[in-house]
PDB file of C-alpha atoms in Angstrom:
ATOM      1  CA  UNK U   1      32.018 -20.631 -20.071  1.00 91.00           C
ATOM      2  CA  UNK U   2      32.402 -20.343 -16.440  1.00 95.00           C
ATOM      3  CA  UNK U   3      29.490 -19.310 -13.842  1.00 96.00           C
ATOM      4  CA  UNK U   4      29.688 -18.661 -10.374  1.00 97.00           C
ATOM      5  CA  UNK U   5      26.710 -17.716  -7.485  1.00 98.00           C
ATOM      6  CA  UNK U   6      26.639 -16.036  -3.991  1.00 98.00           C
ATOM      7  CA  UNK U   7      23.801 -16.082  -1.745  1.00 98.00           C
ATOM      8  CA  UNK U   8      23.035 -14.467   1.523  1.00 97.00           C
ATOM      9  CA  UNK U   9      19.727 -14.579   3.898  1.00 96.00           C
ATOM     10  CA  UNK U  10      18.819 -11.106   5.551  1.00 97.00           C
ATOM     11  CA  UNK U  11      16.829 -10.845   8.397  1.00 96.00           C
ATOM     12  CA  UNK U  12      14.404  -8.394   6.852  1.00 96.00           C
ATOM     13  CA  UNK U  13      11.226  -9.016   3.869  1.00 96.00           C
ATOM     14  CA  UNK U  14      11.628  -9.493   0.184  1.00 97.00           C
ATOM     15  CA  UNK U  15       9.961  -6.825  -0.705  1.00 96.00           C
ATOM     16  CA  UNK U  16      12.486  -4.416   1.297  1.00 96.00           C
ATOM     17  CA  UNK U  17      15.516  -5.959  -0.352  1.00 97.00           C
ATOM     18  CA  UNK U  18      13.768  -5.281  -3.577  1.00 98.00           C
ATOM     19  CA  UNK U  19      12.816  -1.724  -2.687  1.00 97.00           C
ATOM     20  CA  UNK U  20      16.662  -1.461  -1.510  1.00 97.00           C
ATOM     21  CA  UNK U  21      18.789  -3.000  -5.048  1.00 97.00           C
ATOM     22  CA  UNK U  22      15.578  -3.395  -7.476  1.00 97.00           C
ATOM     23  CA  UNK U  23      16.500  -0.145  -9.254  1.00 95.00           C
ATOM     24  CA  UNK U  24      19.154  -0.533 -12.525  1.00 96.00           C
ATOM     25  CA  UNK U  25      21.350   2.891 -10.743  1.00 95.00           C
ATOM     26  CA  UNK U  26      20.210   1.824  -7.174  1.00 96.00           C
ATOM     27  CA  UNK U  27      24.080   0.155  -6.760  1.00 95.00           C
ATOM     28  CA  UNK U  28      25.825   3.268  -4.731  1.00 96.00           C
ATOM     29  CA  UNK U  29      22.425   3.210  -2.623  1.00 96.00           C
ATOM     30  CA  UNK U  30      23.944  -0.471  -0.913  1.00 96.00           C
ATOM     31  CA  UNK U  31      27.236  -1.155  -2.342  1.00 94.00           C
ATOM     32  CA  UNK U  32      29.871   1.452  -0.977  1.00 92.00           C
ATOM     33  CA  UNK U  33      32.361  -0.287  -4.000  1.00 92.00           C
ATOM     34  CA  UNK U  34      30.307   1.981  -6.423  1.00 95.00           C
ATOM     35  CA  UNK U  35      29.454   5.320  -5.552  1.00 95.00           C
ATOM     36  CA  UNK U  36      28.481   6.598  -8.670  1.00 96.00           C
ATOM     37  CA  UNK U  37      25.529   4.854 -11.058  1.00 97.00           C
ATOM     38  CA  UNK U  38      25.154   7.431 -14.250  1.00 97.00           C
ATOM     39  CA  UNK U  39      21.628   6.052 -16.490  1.00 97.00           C
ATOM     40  CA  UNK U  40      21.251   6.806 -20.350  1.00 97.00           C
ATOM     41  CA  UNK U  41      19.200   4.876 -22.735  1.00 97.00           C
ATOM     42  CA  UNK U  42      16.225   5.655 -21.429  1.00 95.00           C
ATOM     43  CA  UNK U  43      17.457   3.819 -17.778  1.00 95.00           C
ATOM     44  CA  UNK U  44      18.768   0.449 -19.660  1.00 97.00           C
ATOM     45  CA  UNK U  45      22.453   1.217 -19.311  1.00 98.00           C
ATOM     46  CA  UNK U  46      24.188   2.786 -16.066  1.00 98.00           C
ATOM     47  CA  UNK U  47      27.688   3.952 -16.351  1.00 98.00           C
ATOM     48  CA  UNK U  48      29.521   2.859 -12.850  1.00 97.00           C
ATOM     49  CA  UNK U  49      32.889   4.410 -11.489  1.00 95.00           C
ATOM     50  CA  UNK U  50      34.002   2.329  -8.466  1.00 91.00           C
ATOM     51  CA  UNK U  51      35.864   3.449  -5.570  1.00 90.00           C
ATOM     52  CA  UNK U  52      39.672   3.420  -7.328  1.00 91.00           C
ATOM     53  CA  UNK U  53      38.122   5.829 -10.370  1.00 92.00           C
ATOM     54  CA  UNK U  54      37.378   2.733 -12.629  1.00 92.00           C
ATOM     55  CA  UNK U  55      34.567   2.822 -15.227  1.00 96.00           C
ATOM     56  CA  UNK U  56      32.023  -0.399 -15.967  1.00 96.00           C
ATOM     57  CA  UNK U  57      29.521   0.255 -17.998  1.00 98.00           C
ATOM     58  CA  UNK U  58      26.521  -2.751 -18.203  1.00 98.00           C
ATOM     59  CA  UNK U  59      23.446  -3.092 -19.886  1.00 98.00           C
ATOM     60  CA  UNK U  60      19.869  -3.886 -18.638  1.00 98.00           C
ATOM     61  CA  UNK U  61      18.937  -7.396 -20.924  1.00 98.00           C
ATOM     62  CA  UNK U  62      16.056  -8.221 -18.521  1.00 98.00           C
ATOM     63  CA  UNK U  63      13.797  -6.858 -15.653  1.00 97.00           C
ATOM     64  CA  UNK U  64      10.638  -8.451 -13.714  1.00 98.00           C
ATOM     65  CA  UNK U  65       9.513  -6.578 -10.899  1.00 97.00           C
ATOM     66  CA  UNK U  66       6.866  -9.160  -9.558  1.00 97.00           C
ATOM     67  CA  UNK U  67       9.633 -11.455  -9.411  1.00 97.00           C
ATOM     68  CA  UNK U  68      12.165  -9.233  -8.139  1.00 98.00           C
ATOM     69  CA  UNK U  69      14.728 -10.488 -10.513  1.00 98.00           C
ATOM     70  CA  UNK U  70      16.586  -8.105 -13.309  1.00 98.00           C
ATOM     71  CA  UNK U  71      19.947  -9.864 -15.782  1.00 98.00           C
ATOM     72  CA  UNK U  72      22.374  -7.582 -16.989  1.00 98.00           C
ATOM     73  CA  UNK U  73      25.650  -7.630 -19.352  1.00 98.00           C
ATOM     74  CA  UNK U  74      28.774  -5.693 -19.648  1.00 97.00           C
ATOM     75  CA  UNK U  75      29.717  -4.073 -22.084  1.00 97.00           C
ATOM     76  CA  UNK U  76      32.875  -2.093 -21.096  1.00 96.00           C
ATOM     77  CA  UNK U  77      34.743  -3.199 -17.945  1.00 94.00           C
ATOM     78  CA  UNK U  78      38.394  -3.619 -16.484  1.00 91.00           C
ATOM     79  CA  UNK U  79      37.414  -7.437 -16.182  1.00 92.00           C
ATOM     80  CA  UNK U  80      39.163 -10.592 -17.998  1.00 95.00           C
ATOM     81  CA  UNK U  81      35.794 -12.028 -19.149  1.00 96.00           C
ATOM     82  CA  UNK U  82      33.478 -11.410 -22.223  1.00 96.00           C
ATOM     83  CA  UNK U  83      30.139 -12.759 -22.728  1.00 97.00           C
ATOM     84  CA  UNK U  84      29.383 -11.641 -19.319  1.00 98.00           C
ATOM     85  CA  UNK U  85      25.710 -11.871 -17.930  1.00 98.00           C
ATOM     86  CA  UNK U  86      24.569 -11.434 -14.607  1.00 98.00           C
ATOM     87  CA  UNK U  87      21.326 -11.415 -12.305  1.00 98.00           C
ATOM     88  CA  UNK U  88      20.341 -10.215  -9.477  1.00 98.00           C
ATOM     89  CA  UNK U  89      17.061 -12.162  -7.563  1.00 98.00           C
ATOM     90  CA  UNK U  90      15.563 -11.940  -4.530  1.00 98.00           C
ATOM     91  CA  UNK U  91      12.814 -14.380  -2.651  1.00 97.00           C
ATOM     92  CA  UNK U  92      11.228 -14.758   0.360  1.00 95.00           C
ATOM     93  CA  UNK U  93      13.345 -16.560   2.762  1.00 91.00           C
ATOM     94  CA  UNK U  94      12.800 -19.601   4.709  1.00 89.00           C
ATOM     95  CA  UNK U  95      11.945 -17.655   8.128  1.00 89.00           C
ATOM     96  CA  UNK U  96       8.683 -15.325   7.858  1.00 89.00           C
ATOM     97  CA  UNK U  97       9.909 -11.741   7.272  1.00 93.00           C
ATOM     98  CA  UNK U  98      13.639 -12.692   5.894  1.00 96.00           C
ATOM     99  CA  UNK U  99      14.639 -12.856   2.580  1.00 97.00           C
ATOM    100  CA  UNK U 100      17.295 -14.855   0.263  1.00 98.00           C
ATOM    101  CA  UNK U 101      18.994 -12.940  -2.225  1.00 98.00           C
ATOM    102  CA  UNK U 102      21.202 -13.964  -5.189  1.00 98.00           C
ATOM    103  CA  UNK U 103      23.696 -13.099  -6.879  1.00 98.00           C
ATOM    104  CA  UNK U 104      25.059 -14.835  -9.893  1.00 98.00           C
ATOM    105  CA  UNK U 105      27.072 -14.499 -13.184  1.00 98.00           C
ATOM    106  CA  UNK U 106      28.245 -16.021 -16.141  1.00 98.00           C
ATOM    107  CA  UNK U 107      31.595 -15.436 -18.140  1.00 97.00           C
ATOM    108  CA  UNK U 108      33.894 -16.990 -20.562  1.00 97.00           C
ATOM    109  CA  UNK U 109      37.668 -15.573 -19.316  1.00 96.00           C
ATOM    110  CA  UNK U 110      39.972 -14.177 -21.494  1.00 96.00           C
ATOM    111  CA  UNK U 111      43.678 -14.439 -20.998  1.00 94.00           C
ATOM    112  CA  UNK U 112      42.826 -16.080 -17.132  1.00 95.00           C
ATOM    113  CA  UNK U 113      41.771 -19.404 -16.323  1.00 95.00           C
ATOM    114  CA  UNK U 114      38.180 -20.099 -15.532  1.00 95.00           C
ATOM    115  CA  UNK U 115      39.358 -20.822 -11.583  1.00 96.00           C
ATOM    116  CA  UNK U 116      40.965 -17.507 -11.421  1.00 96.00           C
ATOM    117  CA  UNK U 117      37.791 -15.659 -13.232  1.00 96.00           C
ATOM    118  CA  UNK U 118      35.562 -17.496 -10.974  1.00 96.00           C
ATOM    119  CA  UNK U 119      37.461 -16.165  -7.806  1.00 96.00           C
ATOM    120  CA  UNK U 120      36.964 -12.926  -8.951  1.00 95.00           C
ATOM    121  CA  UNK U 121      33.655 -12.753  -9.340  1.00 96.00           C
ATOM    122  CA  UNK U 122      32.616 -14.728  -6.285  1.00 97.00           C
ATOM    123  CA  UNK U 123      34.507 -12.399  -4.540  1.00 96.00           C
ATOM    124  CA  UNK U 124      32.542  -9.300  -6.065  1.00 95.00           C
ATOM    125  CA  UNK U 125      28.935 -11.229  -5.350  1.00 97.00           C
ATOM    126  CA  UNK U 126      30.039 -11.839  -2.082  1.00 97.00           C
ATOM    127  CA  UNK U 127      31.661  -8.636  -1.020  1.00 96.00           C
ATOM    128  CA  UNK U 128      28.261  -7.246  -2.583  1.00 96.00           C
ATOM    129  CA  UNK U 129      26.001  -9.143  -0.862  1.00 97.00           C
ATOM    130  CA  UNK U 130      28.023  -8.394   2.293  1.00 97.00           C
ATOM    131  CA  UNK U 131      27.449  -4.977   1.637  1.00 97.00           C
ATOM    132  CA  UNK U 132      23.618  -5.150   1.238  1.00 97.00           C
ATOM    133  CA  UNK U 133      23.576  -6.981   4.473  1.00 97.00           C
ATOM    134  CA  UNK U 134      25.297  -4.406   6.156  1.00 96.00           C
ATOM    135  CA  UNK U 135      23.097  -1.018   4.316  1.00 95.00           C
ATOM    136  CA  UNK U 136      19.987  -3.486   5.760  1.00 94.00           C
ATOM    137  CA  UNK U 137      20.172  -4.237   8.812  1.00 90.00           C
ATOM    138  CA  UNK U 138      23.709  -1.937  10.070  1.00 80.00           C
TER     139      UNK U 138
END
């Protein structure tokens, strides 16, 4: 099993952040990657299309809104991995009025090696969190 984390610190509260990617189908709301989020199952699965037309399709396992924290799996993706969970957590940062958010996965690969399925998430966290950074604060 591989794992891999990304973290960024915004300049703006916790509790904006959350209000920003706390939502299941808020993705396309901060990451321009996805710019569809479709919800069935009563809001515990979205259906994603990214940018090229792909589909991912991931499942809400856990969600705690006073902690601003929610873990989710996928269960249909382009992706070399299986067993695949992820969260999403964000806490007040070290400067009054910032926040830390992160971003973190785990993953056994399948048919890639655990460096090369590592890379690629990373680079999906951190593109992400890039993102967020930039829907925040412009």
């Amino acid at each position: 099993m591989a794992t891999t984390t990304a973290t960024i610190e915004l300049p703006v509260s916790a509790d904006r952040v959350w209000q920003l990617i706390g939502g299941f189908g808020s993705l396309p709301d901060w990451l321009p990657y996805i710019p569809t989020s479709e919800a069935s199952e009563g809001g515990r699965v979205r259906t994603l299309t990214n940018e090229d037309g792909g589909v991912i399709v991931e499942r809400l396992e856990a969600f705690d809104d006073a902690a601003c924290t929610y873990s989710y799996s996928i269960l249909q993706a382009p992706f070399p991995v299986t067993g695949y969970l992820s969260t999403i957590a964000v806490h007040a940062g070290e400067d009054p009025g910032s926040a830390r958010v992160e971003w973190s996965g785990t993953f056994t690969p399948d048919g890639i090696g655990d460096d090369e399925a590592t890379g690629l998430f990373q680079g999906i966290y951190a593109d992400g969190l890039a993102a967020l950074k930039q829907s925040l604060t412009g």
